[in-house]
Amino acid sequence: MTQSLNALFSPETSPYHADLQPFRLLCDALFFYALPGSKAEQQELWTGYTPVQLSEEEQARFQSLAHELKGHEAEFHGGLLASLAAGHGDRDEASVGSLASRLRSEAKPVDPQKAKDEALWRAMLILKLAEMYREEEREITQGFTALSGKEAELFAAIRGEETEEEDGDEEEVQALQELATATTLSSPTLNLARLAKAWGHLYTRDNEATEIPLLVTTHEELQGLLAEEYETLTGSPTRQLVSLALPTLAESAEYGALVEKFRDATGTSREHFNRLLVGVAASGTLSAELLAELQGAGNDLNRAALPFLKGSPTEKAMRFYAYEGTSLIDLFANLCGESRTATTTNTGLLAVLG
């Protein structure tokens, strides 16, 4: 029987499609979080959803605050949201000024539920701020790419008469474009540890999360954070299970066709690997036999993927890590400083693409 492999992207909300696409080579269903007020997105390749439902009043307030944040990102990043200084104030006040005062305050709510609500509220604002930064960086990158294209056209026009050096010109034009793209300006970004903690506040409240055995990310640092939490909880190191070599394409428009061809060509080995991986996730203790079988399935899948790597401009590795006997939700609860009683014993799985 075929076992579907579902995965959840972390720790960003509403990620760029380019970050999600490589995971579709392996996963049967891919999900990510969208913040309250965001338009629900569902495609054949992935689904975005909001893990925590707010009341209409609270959702309107969140959208209002998010709107006011626009244009004040640097102020909030520098001294407010990034500080994670919890405070409680008048929830009817929704201005940037009142939010600043509340986040600066060291006084914390006495009511435990109110404290959890405030932590969730801060987390959503931090995630929204991170979205704004990523969008700003994307606009800057697109602007530089467009500029490099115009510079390349001008460069080619100036050198156009020297037909005997056309090949050299093309190389210089390409180099000019790559240089302009590589030297794009970069906005300050939120610390990944803060971002992971903010995302974790949503994750620990997501009722659907327990049905998704695999967490995927493009941030290697996330593995380091979770490894520290796992060692704190268990005293044991994280296990690296297997590494897969995956093809990539520069043009995202062509990625859908690559996904379809790759999944068709690797069907048997991919389904075998996925079934074993889901089995690992359901196991509280990893046997040597199961691990050896998984690694053998990974080798088979790598061999099946070889023809695609030959025609791929670049190659990325997807490394799988296991937190034996500890769920991912328990790890994030510990990372976020939340008390939680484990209800099931399984093994958390993380795949890092890099």
Tab-separated table of C-alpha atoms in Angstrom:
chain	number	residue	atom	x	y	z
A	1	MET	CA	0.000	0.000	0.000
A	2	THR	CA	1.326	3.461	-0.919
A	3	GLN	CA	1.950	5.748	2.059
A	4	SER	CA	1.587	9.470	1.365
A	5	LEU	CA	4.258	11.795	2.689
A	6	ASN	CA	2.896	15.160	3.820
A	7	ALA	CA	5.205	18.007	4.828
A	8	LEU	CA	4.899	21.427	6.469
A	9	PHE	CA	7.226	24.316	5.562
A	10	SER	CA	8.964	26.186	8.410
A	11	PRO	CA	9.669	28.756	9.843
A	12	GLU	CA	8.314	31.317	7.364
A	13	THR	CA	4.716	32.187	6.604
A	14	SER	CA	3.510	32.621	3.006
A	15	PRO	CA	6.913	31.596	1.560
A	16	TYR	CA	7.945	32.211	-2.044
A	17	HIS	CA	6.986	29.470	-4.446
A	18	ALA	CA	10.637	29.023	-5.431
A	19	ASP	CA	11.393	27.901	-1.854
A	20	LEU	CA	8.610	25.323	-1.937
A	21	GLN	CA	9.118	23.806	-5.372
A	22	PRO	CA	12.079	21.461	-4.676
A	23	PHE	CA	10.174	19.723	-1.873
A	24	ARG	CA	7.451	18.723	-4.317
A	25	LEU	CA	9.908	16.396	-6.036
A	26	LEU	CA	9.536	14.118	-3.018
A	27	CYS	CA	6.484	15.073	-0.935
A	28	ASP	CA	2.943	14.102	-1.902
A	29	ALA	CA	1.385	17.129	-0.194
A	30	LEU	CA	3.083	20.323	0.986
A	31	PHE	CA	1.608	22.879	3.391
A	32	PHE	CA	2.628	26.247	4.824
A	33	TYR	CA	1.167	28.792	7.247
A	34	ALA	CA	-0.626	31.975	6.218
A	35	LEU	CA	-1.328	34.724	8.757
A	36	PRO	CA	-4.855	35.850	9.658
A	37	GLY	CA	-6.328	37.987	6.913
A	38	SER	CA	-4.125	36.483	4.203
A	39	LYS	CA	-5.829	35.060	1.167
A	40	ALA	CA	-6.092	31.267	1.435
A	41	GLU	CA	-3.972	29.636	-1.247
A	42	GLN	CA	-4.436	26.145	-2.589
A	43	GLN	CA	-2.744	24.772	-5.678
A	44	GLU	CA	-2.082	21.312	-6.972
A	45	LEU	CA	1.432	21.505	-5.560
A	46	TRP	CA	0.867	23.088	-2.128
A	47	THR	CA	-1.702	24.508	0.304
A	48	GLY	CA	-1.505	27.531	2.591
A	49	TYR	CA	-3.737	27.774	5.651
A	50	THR	CA	-4.097	29.714	8.889
A	51	PRO	CA	-3.454	27.391	11.866
A	52	VAL	CA	-5.051	29.644	14.501
A	53	GLN	CA	-8.504	31.130	13.955
A	54	LEU	CA	-9.197	34.585	15.382
A	55	SER	CA	-12.553	36.202	16.004
A	56	GLU	CA	-13.699	38.740	13.413
A	57	GLU	CA	-12.855	41.557	15.822
A	58	GLU	CA	-9.369	40.228	16.547
A	59	GLN	CA	-8.686	39.534	12.880
A	60	ALA	CA	-9.672	43.099	11.953
A	61	ARG	CA	-7.406	44.409	14.704
A	62	PHE	CA	-4.495	42.296	13.480
A	63	GLN	CA	-4.946	43.530	9.902
A	64	SER	CA	-5.106	47.119	11.134
A	65	LEU	CA	-1.872	46.742	13.082
A	66	ALA	CA	-0.187	45.007	10.155
A	67	HIS	CA	-1.218	47.920	7.927
A	68	GLU	CA	0.263	50.426	10.398
A	69	LEU	CA	3.489	48.444	10.579
A	70	LYS	CA	4.085	49.152	6.894
A	71	GLY	CA	6.612	51.957	6.744
A	72	HIS	CA	7.698	51.470	10.371
A	73	GLU	CA	9.505	48.151	9.905
A	74	ALA	CA	12.935	49.431	10.918
A	75	GLU	CA	11.569	51.022	14.107
A	76	PHE	CA	9.862	47.837	15.193
A	77	HIS	CA	12.758	45.589	14.220
A	78	GLY	CA	15.285	47.726	16.050
A	79	GLY	CA	13.650	48.036	19.431
A	80	LEU	CA	10.255	46.447	19.718
A	81	LEU	CA	9.149	43.250	18.008
A	82	ALA	CA	12.606	41.747	17.829
A	83	SER	CA	13.061	42.238	21.571
A	84	LEU	CA	10.196	39.873	22.391
A	85	ALA	CA	9.582	41.914	25.555
A	86	ALA	CA	6.143	40.713	26.643
A	87	GLY	CA	3.699	43.218	28.044
A	88	HIS	CA	-0.007	43.739	28.304
A	89	GLY	CA	-1.933	46.923	27.638
A	90	ASP	CA	-5.313	48.095	26.444
A	91	ARG	CA	-6.239	45.741	23.595
A	92	ASP	CA	-8.573	48.364	22.178
A	93	GLU	CA	-5.643	50.615	21.355
A	94	ALA	CA	-4.319	49.635	17.942
A	95	SER	CA	-1.890	52.377	17.052
A	96	VAL	CA	1.799	51.877	16.435
A	97	GLY	CA	2.539	54.045	19.480
A	98	SER	CA	0.416	52.003	21.886
A	99	LEU	CA	1.844	48.765	20.529
A	100	ALA	CA	5.351	50.102	21.063
A	101	SER	CA	4.599	51.017	24.680
A	102	ARG	CA	3.043	47.633	25.378
A	103	LEU	CA	5.935	45.676	23.914
A	104	ARG	CA	8.454	47.763	25.853
A	105	SER	CA	6.691	47.053	29.138
A	106	GLU	CA	8.185	44.407	31.394
A	107	ALA	CA	4.860	43.751	33.138
A	108	LYS	CA	3.360	40.414	32.110
A	109	PRO	CA	-0.273	39.299	32.326
A	110	VAL	CA	-1.137	37.451	35.518
A	111	ASP	CA	-3.793	35.337	33.782
A	112	PRO	CA	-2.016	32.349	32.106
A	113	GLN	CA	-4.499	32.266	29.213
A	114	LYS	CA	-4.067	35.996	28.671
A	115	ALA	CA	-0.294	35.470	28.657
A	116	LYS	CA	-0.646	32.764	25.974
A	117	ASP	CA	-2.871	35.029	23.901
A	118	GLU	CA	-0.363	37.872	24.142
A	119	ALA	CA	2.496	35.556	23.152
A	120	LEU	CA	0.518	34.385	20.131
A	121	TRP	CA	-0.312	37.973	19.180
A	122	ARG	CA	3.333	39.056	19.348
A	123	ALA	CA	4.351	35.990	17.350
A	124	MET	CA	1.958	36.815	14.520
A	125	LEU	CA	3.217	40.388	14.356
A	126	ILE	CA	6.837	39.203	14.218
A	127	LEU	CA	5.972	36.811	11.387
A	128	LYS	CA	4.163	39.612	9.561
A	129	LEU	CA	7.191	41.844	9.947
A	130	ALA	CA	9.382	39.084	8.506
A	131	GLU	CA	7.042	38.840	5.512
A	132	MET	CA	7.420	42.582	4.926
A	133	TYR	CA	11.210	42.310	4.957
A	134	ARG	CA	11.204	39.423	2.511
A	135	GLU	CA	8.898	41.303	0.168
A	136	GLU	CA	11.139	44.371	0.341
A	137	GLU	CA	14.203	42.276	-0.450
A	138	ARG	CA	12.372	40.645	-3.335
A	139	GLU	CA	11.428	44.027	-4.821
A	140	ILE	CA	15.032	45.191	-4.537
A	141	THR	CA	16.270	42.016	-6.231
A	142	GLN	CA	13.736	42.354	-9.040
A	143	GLY	CA	14.743	45.979	-9.534
A	144	PHE	CA	18.415	45.091	-9.821
A	145	THR	CA	17.637	42.231	-12.193
A	146	ALA	CA	15.643	44.549	-14.459
A	147	LEU	CA	18.418	47.124	-14.301
A	148	SER	CA	21.069	44.537	-15.153
A	149	GLY	CA	18.994	43.470	-18.166
A	150	LYS	CA	18.898	47.023	-19.514
A	151	GLU	CA	22.617	47.451	-18.865
A	152	ALA	CA	23.273	44.229	-20.745
A	153	GLU	CA	21.236	45.418	-23.735
A	154	LEU	CA	23.134	48.707	-23.798
A	155	PHE	CA	26.442	46.897	-23.449
A	156	ALA	CA	25.553	44.596	-26.351
A	157	ALA	CA	24.512	47.559	-28.520
A	158	ILE	CA	27.805	49.340	-27.870
A	159	ARG	CA	29.826	46.238	-28.741
A	160	GLY	CA	27.500	45.096	-31.530
A	161	GLU	CA	29.800	46.147	-34.393
A	162	GLU	CA	32.556	43.826	-33.224
A	163	THR	CA	30.954	40.690	-34.643
A	164	GLU	CA	34.116	38.632	-34.373
A	165	GLU	CA	33.877	38.921	-30.600
A	166	GLU	CA	30.209	38.014	-30.260
A	167	ASP	CA	30.912	34.956	-28.126
A	168	GLY	CA	33.031	36.985	-25.765
A	169	ASP	CA	30.379	39.689	-25.588
A	170	GLU	CA	27.714	37.187	-24.599
A	171	GLU	CA	29.891	35.928	-21.782
A	172	GLU	CA	30.540	39.463	-20.550
A	173	VAL	CA	26.824	40.314	-20.743
A	174	GLN	CA	25.975	37.243	-18.697
A	175	ALA	CA	28.674	38.081	-16.179
A	176	LEU	CA	27.282	41.613	-15.904
A	177	GLN	CA	23.789	40.302	-15.202
A	178	GLU	CA	25.029	37.838	-12.597
A	179	LEU	CA	27.110	40.520	-10.894
A	180	ALA	CA	24.189	42.931	-10.696
A	181	THR	CA	21.947	40.236	-9.241
A	182	ALA	CA	24.559	39.053	-6.752
A	183	THR	CA	25.217	42.560	-5.429
A	184	THR	CA	21.624	43.394	-4.524
A	185	LEU	CA	21.079	45.415	-1.411
A	186	SER	CA	19.868	43.475	1.613
A	187	SER	CA	17.498	44.720	4.296
A	188	PRO	CA	18.076	43.846	7.957
A	189	THR	CA	16.446	40.500	8.681
A	190	LEU	CA	14.927	39.068	11.805
A	191	ASN	CA	17.042	36.648	13.772
A	192	LEU	CA	16.090	33.087	12.772
A	193	ALA	CA	15.824	32.000	16.412
A	194	ARG	CA	13.203	34.694	17.011
A	195	LEU	CA	11.456	33.776	13.782
A	196	ALA	CA	11.409	30.067	14.716
A	197	LYS	CA	10.003	30.833	18.159
A	198	ALA	CA	7.291	33.025	16.642
A	199	TRP	CA	6.402	30.304	14.129
A	200	GLY	CA	6.421	27.761	16.950
A	201	HIS	CA	3.640	29.598	18.774
A	202	LEU	CA	1.388	28.917	15.786
A	203	TYR	CA	2.674	25.365	15.350
A	204	THR	CA	1.908	24.289	18.914
A	205	ARG	CA	-1.691	25.485	18.472
A	206	ASP	CA	-2.230	23.849	15.087
A	207	ASN	CA	-4.649	20.941	15.407
A	208	GLU	CA	-3.649	19.657	11.959
A	209	ALA	CA	0.081	19.531	12.733
A	210	THR	CA	0.022	16.064	14.282
A	211	GLU	CA	-1.159	14.641	10.941
A	212	ILE	CA	1.940	15.961	9.130
A	213	PRO	CA	4.996	13.782	9.906
A	214	LEU	CA	7.686	15.880	8.201
A	215	LEU	CA	8.852	19.455	8.682
A	216	VAL	CA	10.836	20.972	5.784
A	217	THR	CA	12.988	24.091	5.680
A	218	THR	CA	15.581	25.969	3.660
A	219	HIS	CA	17.298	27.191	6.843
A	220	GLU	CA	20.118	24.978	8.115
A	221	GLU	CA	20.137	26.985	11.342
A	222	LEU	CA	16.710	25.607	12.247
A	223	GLN	CA	18.219	22.135	12.575
A	224	GLY	CA	20.775	23.525	15.003
A	225	LEU	CA	18.074	25.132	17.152
A	226	LEU	CA	15.978	21.966	17.295
A	227	ALA	CA	19.052	19.819	17.940
A	228	GLU	CA	19.853	21.922	21.025
A	229	GLU	CA	16.285	21.566	22.309
A	230	TYR	CA	16.348	17.817	21.680
A	231	GLU	CA	19.612	17.383	23.549
A	232	THR	CA	18.232	19.456	26.428
A	233	LEU	CA	15.141	17.235	26.639
A	234	THR	CA	16.769	13.838	26.091
A	235	GLY	CA	20.505	14.206	26.551
A	236	SER	CA	21.023	12.549	23.165
A	237	PRO	CA	22.252	13.953	19.841
A	238	THR	CA	20.086	14.255	16.747
A	239	ARG	CA	20.410	11.529	14.094
A	240	GLN	CA	21.054	12.347	10.466
A	241	LEU	CA	19.221	9.671	8.505
A	242	VAL	CA	19.966	10.128	4.821
A	243	SER	CA	20.776	12.715	2.162
A	244	LEU	CA	19.073	12.985	-1.226
A	245	ALA	CA	20.486	14.759	-4.296
A	246	LEU	CA	17.795	16.738	-6.120
A	247	PRO	CA	17.809	18.622	-9.436
A	248	THR	CA	16.892	22.308	-9.620
A	249	LEU	CA	15.899	24.719	-12.376
A	250	ALA	CA	16.502	28.453	-12.602
A	251	GLU	CA	13.151	29.103	-14.322
A	252	SER	CA	10.281	28.451	-11.918
A	253	ALA	CA	7.792	28.224	-14.790
A	254	GLU	CA	9.492	25.011	-15.925
A	255	TYR	CA	9.536	23.446	-12.488
A	256	GLY	CA	6.055	21.974	-12.736
A	257	ALA	CA	7.099	19.891	-15.733
A	258	LEU	CA	10.286	18.798	-13.926
A	259	VAL	CA	8.280	17.716	-10.873
A	260	GLU	CA	5.948	15.612	-13.005
A	261	LYS	CA	8.757	13.928	-14.947
A	262	PHE	CA	10.830	13.322	-11.820
A	263	ARG	CA	7.952	11.788	-9.879
A	264	ASP	CA	6.998	9.548	-12.805
A	265	ALA	CA	10.558	8.331	-13.337
A	266	THR	CA	11.301	7.743	-9.642
A	267	GLY	CA	7.839	6.477	-8.657
A	268	THR	CA	8.724	3.062	-7.228
A	269	SER	CA	11.862	4.107	-5.339
A	270	ARG	CA	10.271	7.357	-4.134
A	271	GLU	CA	7.154	5.615	-2.798
A	272	HIS	CA	9.303	3.013	-1.022
A	273	PHE	CA	11.428	5.748	0.575
A	274	ASN	CA	8.344	7.735	1.625
A	275	ARG	CA	6.711	4.684	3.196
A	276	LEU	CA	9.798	3.960	5.270
A	277	LEU	CA	10.159	7.616	6.275
A	278	VAL	CA	6.567	7.725	7.531
A	279	GLY	CA	7.325	4.493	9.408
A	280	VAL	CA	10.292	6.148	11.102
A	281	ALA	CA	8.073	9.082	12.134
A	282	ALA	CA	5.556	6.711	13.719
A	283	SER	CA	8.245	4.855	15.691
A	284	GLY	CA	9.258	5.910	19.162
A	285	THR	CA	12.464	3.891	18.898
A	286	LEU	CA	14.478	3.537	15.698
A	287	SER	CA	15.753	0.025	15.036
A	288	ALA	CA	19.001	-0.601	13.186
A	289	GLU	CA	17.068	-2.669	10.628
A	290	LEU	CA	14.627	0.157	9.838
A	291	LEU	CA	17.430	2.706	9.514
A	292	ALA	CA	19.432	0.414	7.224
A	293	GLU	CA	16.371	-0.143	5.044
A	294	LEU	CA	15.695	3.608	4.866
A	295	GLN	CA	19.276	4.357	3.860
A	296	GLY	CA	19.118	1.669	1.191
A	297	ALA	CA	15.887	3.182	-0.147
A	298	GLY	CA	17.582	6.589	-0.176
A	299	ASN	CA	20.454	5.185	-2.233
A	300	ASP	CA	17.954	3.665	-4.682
A	301	LEU	CA	16.170	7.003	-5.009
A	302	ASN	CA	19.469	8.809	-5.606
A	303	ARG	CA	20.319	6.373	-8.391
A	304	ALA	CA	16.895	6.878	-9.980
A	305	ALA	CA	17.445	10.658	-9.855
A	306	LEU	CA	20.849	10.571	-11.616
A	307	PRO	CA	19.493	11.247	-15.172
A	308	PHE	CA	17.855	14.454	-13.905
A	309	LEU	CA	21.028	15.673	-12.231
A	310	LYS	CA	22.946	15.530	-15.524
A	311	GLY	CA	20.658	18.101	-17.119
A	312	SER	CA	20.284	20.260	-14.026
A	313	PRO	CA	22.161	23.600	-13.782
A	314	THR	CA	22.563	23.096	-10.044
A	315	GLU	CA	22.079	20.328	-7.515
A	316	LYS	CA	20.733	20.601	-3.985
A	317	ALA	CA	20.932	18.158	-1.109
A	318	MET	CA	17.960	17.348	1.090
A	319	ARG	CA	19.230	16.065	4.439
A	320	PHE	CA	16.874	14.274	6.831
A	321	TYR	CA	17.197	14.462	10.621
A	322	ALA	CA	15.362	12.411	13.268
A	323	TYR	CA	14.529	13.368	16.876
A	324	GLU	CA	14.010	9.865	18.224
A	325	GLY	CA	11.112	9.468	20.650
A	326	THR	CA	10.267	13.197	20.628
A	327	SER	CA	7.656	14.959	18.522
A	328	LEU	CA	8.387	18.183	16.680
A	329	ILE	CA	5.576	19.907	18.570
A	330	ASP	CA	7.259	19.026	21.871
A	331	LEU	CA	10.544	20.451	20.567
A	332	PHE	CA	8.928	23.723	19.495
A	333	ALA	CA	6.996	23.956	22.768
A	334	ASN	CA	10.312	23.691	24.620
A	335	LEU	CA	11.899	26.232	22.260
A	336	CYS	CA	9.035	28.657	22.952
A	337	GLY	CA	9.153	28.107	26.715
A	338	GLU	CA	5.701	26.522	26.793
A	339	SER	CA	4.776	23.759	29.222
A	340	ARG	CA	3.375	20.731	27.434
A	341	THR	CA	2.581	17.149	28.370
A	342	ALA	CA	3.489	14.711	25.620
A	343	THR	CA	0.473	12.610	24.609
A	344	THR	CA	2.151	10.347	22.045
A	345	THR	CA	5.605	8.916	21.529
A	346	ASN	CA	6.905	9.259	18.014
A	347	THR	CA	9.921	10.606	16.166
A	348	GLY	CA	10.052	14.133	14.754
A	349	LEU	CA	11.500	14.454	11.249
A	350	LEU	CA	13.111	17.509	9.656
A	351	ALA	CA	14.320	17.845	6.057
A	352	VAL	CA	16.781	20.649	5.299
A	353	LEU	CA	17.301	21.742	1.694
A	354	GLY	CA	20.618	23.388	1.040
